[in-house]
Structure formats: C-alpha cells, structure tokens
PDB file of C-alpha atoms in Angstrom:
ATOM      1  CA  MET O 364    -151.691 106.134  59.682  1.00 38.00           C
ATOM      2  CA  ARG O 365    -149.376 104.601  62.301  1.00 51.00           C
ATOM      3  CA  SER O 366    -145.807 105.888  62.340  1.00 74.00           C
ATOM      4  CA  ARG O 367    -142.993 103.478  61.531  1.00 91.00           C
ATOM      5  CA  ILE O 368    -141.672 101.450  64.460  1.00 97.00           C
ATOM      6  CA  LEU O 369    -137.980 102.109  65.035  1.00 98.00           C
ATOM      7  CA  VAL O 370    -135.491  99.254  65.335  1.00 98.00           C
ATOM      8  CA  THR O 371    -132.977  99.743  68.158  1.00 98.00           C
ATOM      9  CA  VAL O 372    -130.073  97.303  68.387  1.00 98.00           C
ATOM     10  CA  HIS O 373    -129.166  96.325  71.937  1.00 97.00           C
ATOM     11  CA  SER O 374    -125.514  96.795  72.833  1.00 95.00           C
ATOM     12  CA  GLY O 375    -123.610  93.889  71.326  1.00 95.00           C
ATOM     13  CA  GLY O 376    -126.327  92.891  68.888  1.00 96.00           C
ATOM     14  CA  SER O 377    -126.052  89.271  67.797  1.00 96.00           C
ATOM     15  CA  THR O 378    -122.232  89.420  68.079  1.00 96.00           C
ATOM     16  CA  GLY O 379    -122.473  89.032  71.853  1.00 92.00           C
ATOM     17  CA  LYS O 380    -119.674  91.610  72.191  1.00 94.00           C
ATOM     18  CA  SER O 381    -121.148  94.640  73.914  1.00 94.00           C
ATOM     19  CA  ASN O 382    -119.767  98.066  73.006  1.00 96.00           C
ATOM     20  CA  SER O 383    -117.254  96.529  70.590  1.00 96.00           C
ATOM     21  CA  ILE O 384    -116.006  97.453  67.132  1.00 97.00           C
ATOM     22  CA  GLU O 385    -117.451  94.159  65.854  1.00 97.00           C
ATOM     23  CA  TYR O 386    -120.875  95.212  67.136  1.00 98.00           C
ATOM     24  CA  LEU O 387    -120.535  98.665  65.596  1.00 98.00           C
ATOM     25  CA  GLU O 388    -119.456  97.285  62.224  1.00 98.00           C
ATOM     26  CA  GLN O 389    -122.304  94.763  62.205  1.00 98.00           C
ATOM     27  CA  ALA O 390    -124.802  97.524  62.956  1.00 98.00           C
ATOM     28  CA  CYS O 391    -123.486  99.627  60.079  1.00 97.00           C
ATOM     29  CA  LEU O 392    -124.241  96.673  57.780  1.00 97.00           C
ATOM     30  CA  GLN O 393    -127.646  95.772  59.266  1.00 97.00           C
ATOM     31  CA  LEU O 394    -128.730  99.427  59.525  1.00 98.00           C
ATOM     32  CA  PRO O 395    -131.004  99.590  62.553  1.00 98.00           C
ATOM     33  CA  ASP O 396    -132.570 102.980  63.194  1.00 98.00           C
ATOM     34  CA  ILE O 397    -130.829 103.329  66.564  1.00 98.00           C
ATOM     35  CA  LEU O 398    -127.678 101.807  68.083  1.00 98.00           C
ATOM     36  CA  GLU O 399    -127.278 101.533  71.846  1.00 98.00           C
ATOM     37  CA  VAL O 400    -124.027 101.892  73.773  1.00 98.00           C
ATOM     38  CA  ASP O 401    -123.487 101.860  77.544  1.00 98.00           C
ATOM     39  CA  VAL O 402    -121.801 104.938  78.997  1.00 98.00           C
ATOM     40  CA  ARG O 403    -119.734 105.211  82.172  1.00 98.00           C
ATOM     41  CA  ALA O 404    -116.995 107.588  83.332  1.00 98.00           C
ATOM     42  CA  SER O 405    -113.491 106.834  84.598  1.00 98.00           C
ATOM     43  CA  GLN O 406    -112.045 108.342  87.756  1.00 97.00           C
ATOM     44  CA  ASP O 407    -110.573 111.190  85.708  1.00 97.00           C
ATOM     45  CA  GLY O 408    -113.829 111.842  83.851  1.00 97.00           C
ATOM     46  CA  GLU O 409    -113.161 110.105  80.549  1.00 98.00           C
ATOM     47  CA  ILE O 410    -115.968 108.257  78.762  1.00 98.00           C
ATOM     48  CA  VAL O 411    -115.897 104.476  79.030  1.00 98.00           C
ATOM     49  CA  LEU O 412    -118.303 102.442  76.904  1.00 98.00           C
ATOM     50  CA  TRP O 413    -118.960  99.482  79.176  1.00 97.00           C
ATOM     51  CA  HIS O 414    -122.065  97.850  80.621  1.00 96.00           C
ATOM     52  CA  ASP O 415    -120.846  96.434  83.924  1.00 95.00           C
ATOM     53  CA  GLU O 416    -119.437  98.309  86.891  1.00 96.00           C
ATOM     54  CA  TYR O 417    -116.164  96.358  86.687  1.00 94.00           C
ATOM     55  CA  LEU O 418    -113.829  95.451  83.853  1.00 91.00           C
ATOM     56  CA  PRO O 419    -112.688  91.814  83.653  1.00 88.00           C
ATOM     57  CA  ASN O 420    -109.724  91.085  85.914  1.00 82.00           C
ATOM     58  CA  SER O 421    -110.058  94.358  87.800  1.00 88.00           C
ATOM     59  CA  ALA O 422    -110.732  94.592  91.541  1.00 91.00           C
ATOM     60  CA  LEU O 423    -111.599  98.268  91.204  1.00 94.00           C
ATOM     61  CA  SER O 424    -114.735  99.680  89.559  1.00 96.00           C
ATOM     62  CA  ILE O 425    -114.480 101.745  86.389  1.00 97.00           C
ATOM     63  CA  GLN O 426    -115.211 104.946  88.309  1.00 97.00           C
ATOM     64  CA  ASP O 427    -112.216 104.187  90.563  1.00 97.00           C
ATOM     65  CA  LEU O 428    -109.771 103.673  87.693  1.00 97.00           C
ATOM     66  CA  LEU O 429    -107.860 106.252  85.651  1.00 97.00           C
ATOM     67  CA  TYR O 430    -108.572 106.056  81.941  1.00 97.00           C
ATOM     68  CA  GLU O 431    -104.944 105.211  81.171  1.00 96.00           C
ATOM     69  CA  ARG O 432    -105.252 102.134  83.385  1.00 95.00           C
ATOM     70  CA  ILE O 433    -108.542 101.156  81.742  1.00 96.00           C
ATOM     71  CA  GLN O 434    -106.928 101.332  78.311  1.00 94.00           C
ATOM     72  CA  ALA O 435    -104.075  99.150  79.549  1.00 92.00           C
ATOM     73  CA  LEU O 436    -106.547  96.562  80.833  1.00 90.00           C
ATOM     74  CA  TYR O 437    -108.731  96.706  77.730  1.00 91.00           C
ATOM     75  CA  PRO O 438    -106.788  98.166  74.770  1.00 91.00           C
ATOM     76  CA  SER O 439    -109.572  97.468  72.255  1.00 90.00           C
ATOM     77  CA  LEU O 440    -111.991  99.744  74.133  1.00 93.00           C
ATOM     78  CA  LEU O 441    -114.347 101.450  71.686  1.00 96.00           C
ATOM     79  CA  SER O 442    -114.490 105.251  71.787  1.00 97.00           C
ATOM     80  CA  LEU O 443    -117.678 107.291  71.654  1.00 98.00           C
ATOM     81  CA  GLN O 444    -116.110 109.464  68.948  1.00 97.00           C
ATOM     82  CA  THR O 445    -115.831 106.413  66.702  1.00 98.00           C
ATOM     83  CA  VAL O 446    -119.419 105.374  67.436  1.00 98.00           C
ATOM     84  CA  LEU O 447    -120.812 108.812  66.650  1.00 98.00           C
ATOM     85  CA  ALA O 448    -118.806 109.239  63.440  1.00 98.00           C
ATOM     86  CA  MET O 449    -119.562 105.780  62.013  1.00 98.00           C
ATOM     87  CA  CYS O 450    -123.249 105.948  62.946  1.00 98.00           C
ATOM     88  CA  SER O 451    -123.540 109.398  61.410  1.00 98.00           C
ATOM     89  CA  ASN O 452    -122.072 108.132  58.144  1.00 98.00           C
ATOM     90  CA  ALA O 453    -124.506 105.183  58.184  1.00 98.00           C
ATOM     91  CA  GLY O 454    -127.537 107.312  59.082  1.00 98.00           C
ATOM     92  CA  ILE O 455    -128.020 105.591  62.473  1.00 98.00           C
ATOM     93  CA  GLN O 456    -129.082 107.393  65.648  1.00 98.00           C
ATOM     94  CA  VAL O 457    -127.165 106.649  68.863  1.00 98.00           C
ATOM     95  CA  ASN O 458    -128.788 105.752  72.183  1.00 98.00           C
ATOM     96  CA  LEU O 459    -126.464 106.627  75.052  1.00 98.00           C
ATOM     97  CA  ASP O 460    -127.526 104.387  77.946  1.00 98.00           C
ATOM     98  CA  ILE O 461    -126.254 106.323  80.968  1.00 98.00           C
ATOM     99  CA  LYS O 462    -124.993 103.900  83.626  1.00 98.00           C
ATOM    100  CA  THR O 463    -123.686 106.488  86.097  1.00 97.00           C
ATOM    101  CA  SER O 464    -124.681 110.129  86.508  1.00 97.00           C
ATOM    102  CA  GLU O 465    -121.010 111.184  86.273  1.00 97.00           C
ATOM    103  CA  ALA O 466    -121.037 110.083  82.643  1.00 98.00           C
ATOM    104  CA  ILE O 467    -123.333 112.980  81.707  1.00 98.00           C
ATOM    105  CA  GLU O 468    -120.638 115.548  82.491  1.00 97.00           C
ATOM    106  CA  SER O 469    -118.111 113.459  80.548  1.00 98.00           C
ATOM    107  CA  VAL O 470    -120.357 113.444  77.481  1.00 98.00           C
ATOM    108  CA  TYR O 471    -120.869 117.205  77.822  1.00 98.00           C
ATOM    109  CA  ARG O 472    -117.085 117.777  77.821  1.00 97.00           C
ATOM    110  CA  LEU O 473    -116.495 115.649  74.718  1.00 96.00           C
ATOM    111  CA  PRO O 474    -116.049 118.027  71.753  1.00 94.00           C
ATOM    112  CA  ALA O 475    -117.106 115.386  69.226  1.00 92.00           C
ATOM    113  CA  PHE O 476    -120.464 114.957  70.952  1.00 96.00           C
ATOM    114  CA  HIS O 477    -121.577 118.475  70.082  1.00 95.00           C
ATOM    115  CA  LYS O 478    -120.958 117.854  66.386  1.00 96.00           C
ATOM    116  CA  TYR O 479    -123.334 114.891  66.425  1.00 97.00           C
ATOM    117  CA  ARG O 480    -125.708 115.794  69.258  1.00 96.00           C
ATOM    118  CA  ASN O 481    -128.777 115.904  67.018  1.00 96.00           C
ATOM    119  CA  GLN O 482    -128.436 112.159  66.304  1.00 97.00           C
ATOM    120  CA  VAL O 483    -128.286 111.204  70.015  1.00 98.00           C
ATOM    121  CA  ILE O 484    -130.973 109.947  72.396  1.00 98.00           C
ATOM    122  CA  PHE O 485    -130.201 109.458  76.102  1.00 98.00           C
ATOM    123  CA  SER O 486    -131.665 106.561  78.083  1.00 98.00           C
ATOM    124  CA  GLY O 487    -131.178 104.948  81.495  1.00 98.00           C
ATOM    125  CA  CYS O 488    -132.320 108.183  83.126  1.00 98.00           C
ATOM    126  CA  GLN O 489    -134.787 109.244  85.780  1.00 98.00           C
ATOM    127  CA  GLU O 490    -135.453 112.597  87.431  1.00 98.00           C
ATOM    128  CA  ASP O 491    -131.941 113.640  88.518  1.00 98.00           C
ATOM    129  CA  GLU O 492    -130.185 112.503  85.347  1.00 98.00           C
ATOM    130  CA  ILE O 493    -132.811 114.068  83.098  1.00 98.00           C
ATOM    131  CA  SER O 494    -132.475 117.354  84.968  1.00 98.00           C
ATOM    132  CA  ASP O 495    -128.688 117.276  84.492  1.00 98.00           C
ATOM    133  CA  ILE O 496    -128.999 116.573  80.767  1.00 98.00           C
ATOM    134  CA  HIS O 497    -131.546 119.339  80.268  1.00 98.00           C
ATOM    135  CA  ARG O 498    -129.224 121.737  82.130  1.00 97.00           C
ATOM    136  CA  LEU O 499    -126.001 120.813  80.339  1.00 97.00           C
ATOM    137  CA  LEU O 500    -127.377 119.766  76.974  1.00 97.00           C
ATOM    138  CA  PRO O 501    -130.621 121.653  76.342  1.00 96.00           C
ATOM    139  CA  GLY O 502    -132.619 120.329  73.412  1.00 96.00           C
ATOM    140  CA  CYS O 503    -131.236 116.801  73.578  1.00 97.00           C
ATOM    141  CA  LYS O 504    -133.745 113.952  73.622  1.00 98.00           C
ATOM    142  CA  VAL O 505    -133.925 112.015  76.893  1.00 98.00           C
ATOM    143  CA  LEU O 506    -136.068 108.970  77.641  1.00 98.00           C
ATOM    144  CA  PHE O 507    -137.526 108.464  81.106  1.00 98.00           C
ATOM    145  CA  ASN O 508    -136.466 105.020  82.297  1.00 98.00           C
ATOM    146  CA  ALA O 509    -139.509 103.343  83.848  1.00 98.00           C
ATOM    147  CA  ASP O 510    -139.446 101.425  87.106  1.00 98.00           C
ATOM    148  CA  ARG O 511    -140.113  97.702  86.886  1.00 97.00           C
ATOM    149  CA  TYR O 512    -143.751  96.851  87.414  1.00 98.00           C
ATOM    150  CA  LYS O 513    -144.494  95.191  90.757  1.00 94.00           C
ATOM    151  CA  ARG O 514    -147.331  92.778  90.181  1.00 89.00           C
ATOM    152  CA  GLU O 515    -149.069  93.552  93.484  1.00 93.00           C
ATOM    153  CA  GLN O 516    -149.717  97.116  92.249  1.00 96.00           C
ATOM    154  CA  PRO O 517    -152.737  97.790  90.010  1.00 97.00           C
ATOM    155  CA  TYR O 518    -151.393  98.079  86.468  1.00 98.00           C
ATOM    156  CA  ALA O 519    -153.430 101.194  85.670  1.00 98.00           C
ATOM    157  CA  GLU O 520    -151.850 102.928  88.666  1.00 98.00           C
ATOM    158  CA  PHE O 521    -148.350 101.915  87.550  1.00 98.00           C
ATOM    159  CA  ALA O 522    -148.966 103.140  84.000  1.00 98.00           C
ATOM    160  CA  ALA O 523    -150.309 106.487  85.201  1.00 98.00           C
ATOM    161  CA  GLN O 524    -147.331 106.999  87.513  1.00 98.00           C
ATOM    162  CA  MET O 525    -144.786 106.285  84.781  1.00 98.00           C
ATOM    163  CA  LEU O 526    -146.505 108.617  82.336  1.00 98.00           C
ATOM    164  CA  ASP O 527    -146.877 111.389  84.903  1.00 98.00           C
ATOM    165  CA  ARG O 528    -143.179 111.183  85.769  1.00 98.00           C
ATOM    166  CA  THR O 529    -142.268 111.231  82.070  1.00 98.00           C
ATOM    167  CA  VAL O 530    -144.301 114.397  81.569  1.00 98.00           C
ATOM    168  CA  MET O 531    -143.059 116.088  84.746  1.00 98.00           C
ATOM    169  CA  THR O 532    -139.417 115.586  83.774  1.00 98.00           C
ATOM    170  CA  LYS O 533    -140.120 116.880  80.247  1.00 98.00           C
ATOM    171  CA  ALA O 534    -138.605 113.707  78.842  1.00 98.00           C
ATOM    172  CA  TYR O 535    -138.901 112.962  75.142  1.00 98.00           C
ATOM    173  CA  GLY O 536    -140.444 109.542  75.734  1.00 98.00           C
ATOM    174  CA  LEU O 537    -140.783 106.502  77.977  1.00 98.00           C
ATOM    175  CA  ASN O 538    -138.235 103.668  78.019  1.00 98.00           C
ATOM    176  CA  ILE O 539    -139.584 100.440  79.524  1.00 98.00           C
ATOM    177  CA  CYS O 540    -138.934  96.692  79.764  1.00 98.00           C
ATOM    178  CA  HIS O 541    -141.133  94.745  77.363  1.00 98.00           C
ATOM    179  CA  GLU O 542    -142.319  92.484  80.187  1.00 98.00           C
ATOM    180  CA  ASP O 543    -144.060  95.496  81.736  1.00 98.00           C
ATOM    181  CA  VAL O 544    -145.822  96.646  78.577  1.00 98.00           C
ATOM    182  CA  MET O 545    -149.558  96.073  78.196  1.00 98.00           C
ATOM    183  CA  PRO O 546    -152.035  97.596  75.719  1.00 98.00           C
ATOM    184  CA  LEU O 547    -153.343 100.044  78.343  1.00 98.00           C
ATOM    185  CA  LEU O 548    -149.918 101.645  78.701  1.00 98.00           C
ATOM    186  CA  VAL O 549    -149.355 101.939  74.961  1.00 98.00           C
ATOM    187  CA  LYS O 550    -152.799 103.485  74.451  1.00 98.00           C
ATOM    188  CA  SER O 551    -152.174 105.950  77.280  1.00 97.00           C
ATOM    189  CA  CYS O 552    -148.848 106.922  75.699  1.00 98.00           C
ATOM    190  CA  LYS O 553    -150.560 107.477  72.363  1.00 97.00           C
ATOM    191  CA  ASP O 554    -153.301 109.557  73.985  1.00 97.00           C
ATOM    192  CA  ARG O 555    -150.687 111.773  75.633  1.00 96.00           C
ATOM    193  CA  ARG O 556    -148.380 111.784  72.594  1.00 97.00           C
ATOM    194  CA  ILE O 557    -145.512 110.187  74.494  1.00 98.00           C
ATOM    195  CA  PRO O 558    -143.254 107.916  72.397  1.00 98.00           C
ATOM    196  CA  ILE O 559    -142.771 104.497  74.025  1.00 98.00           C
ATOM    197  CA  PHE O 560    -139.440 102.697  73.590  1.00 98.00           C
ATOM    198  CA  VAL O 561    -139.452  99.021  74.600  1.00 98.00           C
ATOM    199  CA  TRP O 562    -136.489  96.815  75.569  1.00 98.00           C
ATOM    200  CA  THR O 563    -135.202  94.062  74.967  1.00 98.00           C
ATOM    201  CA  VAL O 564    -137.113  91.642  72.717  1.00 98.00           C
ATOM    202  CA  ASP O 565    -135.670  88.687  70.795  1.00 98.00           C
ATOM    203  CA  ASP O 566    -138.753  86.442  70.724  1.00 98.00           C
ATOM    204  CA  PRO O 567    -140.717  86.765  67.444  1.00 97.00           C
ATOM    205  CA  ASP O 568    -144.091  86.185  69.125  1.00 98.00           C
ATOM    206  CA  ARG O 569    -143.489  89.016  71.567  1.00 98.00           C
ATOM    207  CA  MET O 570    -142.235  91.217  68.741  1.00 98.00           C
ATOM    208  CA  LYS O 571    -145.525  90.580  66.932  1.00 97.00           C
ATOM    209  CA  GLU O 572    -147.540  91.516  70.024  1.00 98.00           C
ATOM    210  CA  LEU O 573    -145.662  94.774  70.547  1.00 98.00           C
ATOM    211  CA  ILE O 574    -145.885  95.680  66.876  1.00 98.00           C
ATOM    212  CA  GLY O 575    -149.632  95.130  67.110  1.00 97.00           C
ATOM    213  CA  MET O 576    -149.846  97.408  70.145  1.00 97.00           C
ATOM    214  CA  GLY O 577    -148.113 100.165  68.192  1.00 97.00           C
ATOM    215  CA  VAL O 578    -145.018 100.881  70.273  1.00 98.00           C
ATOM    216  CA  ASP O 579    -142.589 103.410  68.819  1.00 98.00           C
ATOM    217  CA  SER O 580    -139.308 101.502  69.129  1.00 98.00           C
ATOM    218  CA  ILE O 581    -138.284  97.939  69.935  1.00 98.00           C
ATOM    219  CA  THR O 582    -134.790  97.146  71.203  1.00 98.00           C
ATOM    220  CA  THR O 583    -133.431  93.767  70.147  1.00 98.00           C
ATOM    221  CA  HIS O 584    -130.260  91.770  69.619  1.00 98.00           C
ATOM    222  CA  GLU O 585    -131.819  90.336  66.457  1.00 98.00           C
ATOM    223  CA  VAL O 586    -132.065  93.252  64.043  1.00 98.00           C
ATOM    224  CA  ASN O 587    -132.739  91.226  60.904  1.00 97.00           C
ATOM    225  CA  LEU O 588    -135.460  89.183  62.625  1.00 98.00           C
ATOM    226  CA  LEU O 589    -137.247  92.313  63.824  1.00 98.00           C
ATOM    227  CA  LYS O 590    -136.962  93.916  60.402  1.00 97.00           C
ATOM    228  CA  THR O 591    -138.528  90.809  58.883  1.00 96.00           C
ATOM    229  CA  MET O 592    -141.374  90.957  61.402  1.00 95.00           C
ATOM    230  CA  LEU O 593    -141.992  94.632  60.627  1.00 96.00           C
ATOM    231  CA  ASN O 594    -142.061  94.018  56.865  1.00 91.00           C
ATOM    232  CA  ARG O 595    -144.739  91.321  57.012  1.00 70.00           C
TER     233      ARG O 595
END
C-alpha cells in the first residue's frame, strides 16, 4: 500500500505574502502537513524569515544588517518562535528552507527550536550545509537539495548522481524541482527507500502526474486544490 503523499505549503501560500503572519494563519486553517519558511541570518546572527537577499528599500543585504535595523525596516517580521509554536499547536511540521549557511548556527542558538526540533525538516541544503546540521543538530531531518537537470545530460545519469549524493550525505530525503522529476527518478528513490519531496506545483495536471508517480511530498501554493486532487 502506498504511503500518503504529504502536502507542503510553499512560503506565502495563496496569500502571496511570504513568511507573513497572514500566511501562517491561513496554513493553520488549511492544515497542510508541512509549512515552509525561508531562513536567513542578520549580521548579528539573529534569524530572519525572508526569501530574498535584500529587504525592500534597503541597499544592504540582510546579512549586512543588524537585527534591530531589520525590525525597524520591517516591523511586522514574523519570528521563527511564533511559527514553531503555532504549527505545533496545529499539528503541522515546519520546513526550514536554509538560504544562507550562517542561518544554521542561528537556528542552533535559538532556545525555542530545541523544544520543537522533532517537528522540523531542513531543506535548501547540499553537502556543506547538511554536514553542519548533522554536527550541530544530530537527529534532525535534512533534505538534499538537488541540482537542476541540464537537458544535455542523460537523465539516468542525473538521477543516479542525485541519489548517490543524497545517500552519501546521509540526508533524510531528496528535494527537487517538479520540472526535473520523471518516473525513473521516483522509482529509483522508492527502490533505495529515499523519500522524494517535489517543489513547487500549482497546476492540477502536473499534480495528477506526480501523484501517479508516487512522490512523497508535493509543495504548492494551492493547498486546498492539492488536497482535492489527493482525495479523488
């Protein structure tokens, strides 16, 4: 019997407001299995939930700004503590999409993280980041973030490379763009017992294809649409 496919909501969901309280509140109503937030670190090592390298109206990158200045520029900034607490109450796992390697140390130093660490999955990581997470946070689940598939390369070779790197890093599973997912890769993951997490899919036809292949998680902005597809 095939295991249930997990629904992961992409940061912002259908609100269009990434890493926002509106997004978090919507997710707690829609109840995906996993909620994604983007994680960066300020110059002084504080966690900043933000996708892009720069905040609006700032000439300096987030990693070059003190957290106090970031709060002044964006006072409604969502905290990771709030995300973890609200998702825990709603029974939702949290996908921490690591945007800079410095953010790993910041997560490690956050006391609230350790209370909720069993509900967290890390993504956005390759060899160096996975090694850091395993060193600082042993036992935490980390997904290996696949390279994009270059069409001039034989697909079987690409799939084998991504799976080998996933195994060598001792990652929990493979995280990959849906455009690069073909049945051969999914079958290979199943054969090697590697969970495959696929991002980001809003088209119902593509959802249907991936469901048919038997992927383990689909990331989407459209939680209710994906749930409907899965319940057919």
